[in-house]
Short mmCIF file of N, CA, C and O in Angstrom, two decimals:
data_model
loop_
_atom_site.label_atom_id
_atom_site.label_comp_id
_atom_site.label_asym_id
_atom_site.label_seq_id
_atom_site.Cartn_x
_atom_site.Cartn_y
_atom_site.Cartn_z
N MET R 1 83.43 123.04 154.75
CA MET R 1 84.34 123.32 154.60
C MET R 1 84.34 124.59 154.71
O MET R 1 83.01 125.67 154.14
N LEU R 2 85.47 125.90 154.41
CA LEU R 2 85.73 126.75 154.56
C LEU R 2 86.60 127.49 153.58
O LEU R 2 87.51 127.17 153.46
N VAL R 3 85.56 128.57 152.82
CA VAL R 3 85.80 129.25 152.30
C VAL R 3 86.19 130.77 152.20
O VAL R 3 85.58 131.94 153.24
N ARG R 4 87.23 131.08 152.24
CA ARG R 4 87.72 132.96 152.52
C ARG R 4 88.25 133.38 151.43
O ARG R 4 88.14 132.83 150.33
N TYR R 5 87.02 134.87 151.21
CA TYR R 5 87.08 135.53 150.45
C TYR R 5 87.27 136.86 150.93
O TYR R 5 87.88 137.02 151.55
N PHE R 6 88.97 137.04 149.33
CA PHE R 6 89.56 138.17 149.30
C PHE R 6 89.37 139.02 148.41
O PHE R 6 88.91 138.59 147.22
N GLY R 7 89.71 140.00 148.95
CA GLY R 7 89.44 141.57 148.05
C GLY R 7 87.85 141.61 146.92
O GLY R 7 87.42 141.53 147.56
N ALA R 8 88.11 141.56 145.72
CA ALA R 8 87.34 141.74 144.90
C ALA R 8 86.68 140.13 145.74
O ALA R 8 84.92 140.28 145.41
N ALA R 9 86.82 139.01 145.35
CA ALA R 9 86.19 137.78 145.81
C ALA R 9 84.95 138.32 147.58
O ALA R 9 84.12 137.65 147.58
N GLN R 10 85.18 138.98 147.90
CA GLN R 10 84.64 139.36 149.07
C GLN R 10 83.70 140.26 148.83
O GLN R 10 82.74 140.15 149.62
N ALA R 11 84.28 141.34 148.39
CA ALA R 11 83.23 141.90 147.82
C ALA R 11 82.57 141.71 146.39
O ALA R 11 81.18 141.90 147.24
N ALA R 12 82.94 140.63 146.42
CA ALA R 12 81.25 140.32 145.48
C ALA R 12 79.92 138.95 146.39
O ALA R 12 79.05 139.10 145.91
N ALA R 13 81.13 138.33 147.57
CA ALA R 13 80.04 137.35 148.35
C ALA R 13 79.44 138.38 149.68
O ALA R 13 78.08 138.01 149.81
N GLY R 14 80.29 138.94 149.94
CA GLY R 14 79.88 140.53 150.83
C GLY R 14 79.71 139.31 151.93
O GLY R 14 79.38 140.59 153.88
N VAL R 15 80.64 138.27 151.73
CA VAL R 15 80.94 138.18 153.31
C VAL R 15 83.01 137.69 153.21
O VAL R 15 83.49 137.20 151.80
N ALA R 16 83.66 138.03 154.58
CA ALA R 16 85.12 137.50 154.53
C ALA R 16 85.49 135.78 154.29
O ALA R 16 86.14 135.89 153.46
N GLU R 17 84.21 135.15 154.91
CA GLU R 17 84.75 133.64 154.54
C GLU R 17 83.23 132.88 154.73
O GLU R 17 81.94 133.99 156.01
N GLU R 18 83.37 132.04 154.37
CA GLU R 18 81.57 130.75 155.48
C GLU R 18 82.40 129.56 155.17
O GLU R 18 82.92 129.47 154.19
N ARG R 19 81.19 128.71 155.26
CA ARG R 19 80.84 127.36 155.57
C ARG R 19 80.20 126.32 154.47
O ARG R 19 78.54 127.40 155.10
N LEU R 20 80.82 126.18 153.72
CA LEU R 20 79.54 125.42 152.87
C LEU R 20 79.09 124.17 153.21
O LEU R 20 80.31 123.09 153.35
N ASP R 21 78.24 123.67 153.03
CA ASP R 21 77.93 121.38 153.69
C ASP R 21 77.78 121.51 152.31
O ASP R 21 76.99 121.44 151.32
N LEU R 22 79.20 120.52 151.78
CA LEU R 22 78.75 119.62 150.74
C LEU R 22 79.81 118.11 150.81
O LEU R 22 81.17 118.49 151.66
N ALA R 23 79.45 117.17 149.79
CA ALA R 23 80.11 116.08 150.27
C ALA R 23 81.32 116.79 149.61
O ALA R 23 81.36 117.65 148.67
N ALA R 24 82.28 115.47 149.34
CA ALA R 24 84.36 115.85 148.23
C ALA R 24 83.26 116.34 147.04
O ALA R 24 82.67 115.51 146.58
N GLY R 25 84.07 117.13 147.03
CA GLY R 25 83.98 117.20 144.96
C GLY R 25 85.35 118.01 144.42
O GLY R 25 85.59 118.99 145.44
N SER R 26 85.04 118.27 143.44
CA SER R 26 86.16 118.82 142.85
C SER R 26 86.36 120.64 143.04
O SER R 26 84.71 120.67 143.55
N LEU R 27 87.47 120.98 142.86
CA LEU R 27 87.58 122.02 142.96
C LEU R 27 86.47 122.83 141.67
O LEU R 27 85.78 123.78 142.86
N ASP R 28 86.16 122.62 140.84
CA ASP R 28 85.43 123.22 139.48
C ASP R 28 84.14 123.37 140.16
O ASP R 28 82.65 123.78 140.54
N THR R 29 83.45 121.68 141.00
CA THR R 29 82.43 121.25 141.73
C THR R 29 81.57 122.60 142.90
O THR R 29 80.77 123.04 142.63
N VAL R 30 82.89 122.68 143.28
CA VAL R 30 83.70 123.88 144.91
C VAL R 30 82.22 125.03 144.12
O VAL R 30 81.79 126.68 144.20
N LEU R 31 83.11 125.87 142.80
CA LEU R 31 83.43 126.74 142.32
C LEU R 31 82.23 127.43 141.42
O LEU R 31 81.64 128.45 141.60
N GLU R 32 81.22 126.16 140.86
CA GLU R 32 80.41 126.30 140.63
C GLU R 32 79.13 126.13 141.84
O GLU R 32 77.92 127.22 141.46
N ARG R 33 79.23 126.20 142.58
CA ARG R 33 78.68 126.19 143.60
C ARG R 33 78.57 127.72 144.29
O ARG R 33 77.36 128.13 144.73
N ILE R 34 79.57 127.95 144.36
CA ILE R 34 79.48 129.21 145.16
C ILE R 34 79.02 130.21 144.01
O ILE R 34 78.85 131.27 143.92
N THR R 35 79.56 130.41 142.70
CA THR R 35 78.70 131.02 141.49
C THR R 35 77.67 130.53 141.76
O THR R 35 76.14 131.68 141.65
N ALA R 36 76.36 129.79 141.97
CA ALA R 36 74.79 129.03 142.02
C ALA R 36 74.48 130.18 143.20
O ALA R 36 73.55 131.02 143.66
N ARG R 37 75.62 130.13 144.16
CA ARG R 37 75.17 131.42 145.62
C ARG R 37 75.21 132.35 145.14
O ARG R 37 74.74 133.78 146.20
N TYR R 38 76.16 133.44 144.05
CA TYR R 38 75.82 134.86 143.92
C TYR R 38 76.27 135.35 143.34
O TYR R 38 77.41 134.95 142.54
N PRO R 39 74.67 134.40 141.53
CA PRO R 39 75.16 134.82 140.54
C PRO R 39 75.24 136.29 140.09
O PRO R 39 75.75 136.73 138.85
N GLN R 40 74.75 137.37 140.78
CA GLN R 40 75.20 138.45 140.65
C GLN R 40 75.52 139.29 141.88
O GLN R 40 75.87 138.80 143.03
N PRO R 41 75.76 140.51 141.64
CA PRO R 41 76.73 141.14 142.51
C PRO R 41 75.74 141.39 144.45
O PRO R 41 74.66 141.36 143.54
N VAL R 42 75.91 141.06 144.85
CA VAL R 42 75.53 141.35 145.86
C VAL R 42 75.14 143.12 146.77
O VAL R 42 74.22 143.43 147.00
N ARG R 43 76.12 143.70 145.69
CA ARG R 43 75.61 145.38 145.59
C ARG R 43 75.48 146.00 144.50
O ARG R 43 76.70 145.31 143.76
N ALA R 44 74.78 147.34 144.16
CA ALA R 44 75.35 147.42 142.80
C ALA R 44 76.65 148.73 143.11
O ALA R 44 76.84 148.63 143.56
N GLY R 45 77.91 147.89 141.51
CA GLY R 45 78.86 148.75 141.63
C GLY R 45 80.15 147.62 142.16
O GLY R 45 81.28 147.89 142.57
N ARG R 46 79.33 146.51 142.96
CA ARG R 46 80.52 145.46 143.02
C ARG R 46 80.47 144.67 142.01
O ARG R 46 79.69 144.26 140.78
N PRO R 47 81.59 143.69 142.53
CA PRO R 47 82.51 142.37 140.83
C PRO R 47 80.78 141.58 140.98
O PRO R 47 80.29 141.26 142.59
N ALA R 48 80.94 140.88 140.35
CA ALA R 48 79.80 139.84 139.83
C ALA R 48 81.28 138.34 140.48
O ALA R 48 82.72 138.64 139.68
N MET R 49 80.54 137.88 140.95
CA MET R 49 81.60 136.42 141.71
C MET R 49 82.08 135.68 140.05
O MET R 49 83.29 135.33 140.02
N PRO R 50 80.68 135.08 139.12
CA PRO R 50 81.31 134.83 138.03
C PRO R 50 82.72 135.07 137.30
O PRO R 50 83.80 134.36 137.29
N GLU R 51 83.01 136.66 137.61
CA GLU R 51 84.37 137.60 136.56
C GLU R 51 85.11 137.27 137.53
O GLU R 51 86.68 136.86 137.34
N VAL R 52 84.62 137.06 138.65
CA VAL R 52 85.67 137.03 139.93
C VAL R 52 86.59 135.47 139.82
O VAL R 52 87.86 135.46 140.11
N LEU R 53 85.72 135.19 139.67
CA LEU R 53 86.16 133.48 140.10
C LEU R 53 87.13 132.84 139.44
O LEU R 53 88.03 132.42 139.10
N ALA R 54 87.32 133.69 137.77
CA ALA R 54 87.53 134.15 136.16
C ALA R 54 89.10 133.74 136.64
O ALA R 54 89.76 133.44 135.80
N ARG R 55 88.97 135.34 137.22
CA ARG R 55 90.64 135.17 136.94
C ARG R 55 91.63 135.33 138.37
O ARG R 55 92.59 136.42 139.05
N SER R 56 90.60 134.43 139.92
CA SER R 56 91.38 134.06 140.74
C SER R 56 92.25 133.21 140.68
O SER R 56 92.69 132.47 139.69
N SER R 57 93.15 133.34 141.53
CA SER R 57 94.11 131.72 142.49
C SER R 57 93.96 130.92 144.09
O SER R 57 93.11 131.59 143.94
N PHE R 58 93.76 129.87 143.67
CA PHE R 58 93.40 129.73 144.82
C PHE R 58 94.31 128.98 145.93
O PHE R 58 95.43 128.40 145.44
N LEU R 59 94.21 128.70 146.84
CA LEU R 59 94.60 127.70 147.89
C LEU R 59 93.50 126.73 148.24
O LEU R 59 92.92 127.11 149.20
N LEU R 60 94.54 125.99 148.91
CA LEU R 60 93.73 124.50 149.55
C LEU R 60 94.64 124.32 150.81
O LEU R 60 96.10 123.87 150.63
N ASN R 61 94.13 124.77 151.77
CA ASN R 61 95.19 124.53 153.20
C ASN R 61 96.25 125.09 152.73
O ASN R 61 97.28 124.54 153.61
N GLU R 62 96.08 126.39 152.85
CA GLU R 62 97.15 127.07 152.74
C GLU R 62 98.79 126.96 151.51
O GLU R 62 99.27 127.47 151.04
N VAL R 63 98.35 126.43 151.05
CA VAL R 63 98.85 125.57 149.13
C VAL R 63 98.24 126.09 147.91
O VAL R 63 97.24 125.24 147.86
N ALA R 64 99.66 126.50 147.23
CA ALA R 64 98.42 126.39 146.04
C ALA R 64 98.02 125.76 145.21
O ALA R 64 98.70 124.35 145.55
N LEU R 65 97.01 125.73 144.91
CA LEU R 65 95.50 124.67 143.79
C LEU R 65 95.69 124.92 142.34
O LEU R 65 95.09 126.09 141.89
N ARG R 66 96.40 124.58 141.94
CA ARG R 66 95.62 124.67 139.85
C ARG R 66 95.12 123.53 139.81
O ARG R 66 94.46 123.76 138.91
N ASP R 67 95.47 122.53 139.98
CA ASP R 67 94.20 121.44 139.07
C ASP R 67 92.62 121.59 139.84
O ASP R 67 92.69 120.92 140.54
N ARG R 68 92.24 122.08 138.80
CA ARG R 68 90.33 122.10 139.28
C ARG R 68 89.48 120.58 139.21
O ARG R 68 88.66 120.71 140.19
N GLY R 69 90.62 119.73 139.39
CA GLY R 69 89.57 118.48 139.35
C GLY R 69 90.32 117.70 140.80
O GLY R 69 89.59 117.06 140.84
N ARG R 70 91.16 118.02 141.38
CA ARG R 70 91.31 117.85 143.15
C ARG R 70 90.10 118.07 143.49
O ARG R 70 88.65 118.93 143.81
N VAL R 71 89.52 116.29 144.95
CA VAL R 71 89.01 116.06 145.50
C VAL R 71 89.32 116.99 146.92
O VAL R 71 90.17 117.15 147.19
N LEU R 72 88.17 118.61 146.76
CA LEU R 72 88.16 119.27 148.00
C LEU R 72 87.26 118.23 148.90
O LEU R 72 85.85 117.42 149.03
N THR R 73 87.00 117.99 150.99
CA THR R 73 86.31 118.10 151.29
C THR R 73 86.40 118.70 151.86
O THR R 73 86.78 120.20 152.42
N ALA R 74 84.97 117.89 153.46
CA ALA R 74 84.70 119.09 154.26
C ALA R 74 85.59 119.47 155.02
O ALA R 74 85.58 121.15 155.52
N ASP R 75 86.62 119.00 155.57
CA ASP R 75 87.61 119.97 156.26
C ASP R 75 88.32 120.16 155.77
O ASP R 75 88.98 121.36 156.38
N ASP R 76 88.60 120.34 154.63
CA ASP R 76 89.78 121.69 153.71
C ASP R 76 89.08 123.09 153.99
O ASP R 76 87.66 123.60 154.60
N VAL R 77 90.32 123.81 153.59
CA VAL R 77 89.86 125.02 153.66
C VAL R 77 90.30 126.10 152.23
O VAL R 77 92.06 125.78 152.08
N LEU R 78 89.84 126.40 152.34
CA LEU R 78 89.32 126.76 150.51
C LEU R 78 90.25 128.31 150.66
O LEU R 78 89.00 129.02 151.08
N ASP R 79 90.72 128.60 149.86
CA ASP R 79 91.00 130.84 149.53
C ASP R 79 90.65 131.10 148.34
O ASP R 79 91.61 130.48 147.82
N ILE R 80 90.27 132.15 148.42
CA ILE R 80 90.01 132.36 147.20
C ILE R 80 90.48 134.01 146.97
O ILE R 80 90.16 134.89 146.76
N LEU R 81 91.80 133.89 145.55
CA LEU R 81 92.81 134.99 145.37
C LEU R 81 92.42 136.13 144.62
O LEU R 81 93.03 135.08 143.35
N PRO R 82 91.69 136.79 144.93
CA PRO R 82 91.66 138.35 142.96
C PRO R 82 93.24 137.77 142.72
O PRO R 82 94.16 138.66 143.70
N PRO R 83 93.09 139.01 141.59
CA PRO R 83 94.40 139.66 141.71
C PRO R 83 94.33 140.69 142.56
O PRO R 83 93.67 141.76 142.75
N PHE R 84 95.78 141.27 142.99
CA PHE R 84 95.85 142.59 143.58
C PHE R 84 96.61 143.03 142.98
O PHE R 84 96.99 143.29 142.77
N ALA R 85 95.71 144.44 143.42
CA ALA R 85 96.41 145.46 142.62
C ALA R 85 97.70 145.79 143.47
O ALA R 85 98.23 145.96 144.33
N GLY R 86 98.83 146.18 141.94
CA GLY R 86 100.61 146.15 142.82
C GLY R 86 101.68 145.01 142.75
O GLY R 86 102.49 145.26 143.71
N GLY R 87 100.61 143.66 142.64
CA GLY R 87 100.95 142.52 143.12
C GLY R 87 101.01 141.54 142.12
O GLY R 87 100.96 141.37 140.80
#
């Protein structure tokens, strides 16, 4: 699965995108895995991923995803979109 990070999520991960090798799982499962990868800020002064994910919205294959139980697969693209200033 390709995970793309935007704004504060990118700052928290330290990368713009990455591939996660995982079997099918719910959005919540994927977010737990991301939180486990980045439990602390990657650099001082950066946001911590758990806080970023708590206030983010998500796109699955460029469509808004609100069902946290939705099963994602290895071929999916997940965008993590924290709130943006001014919008």
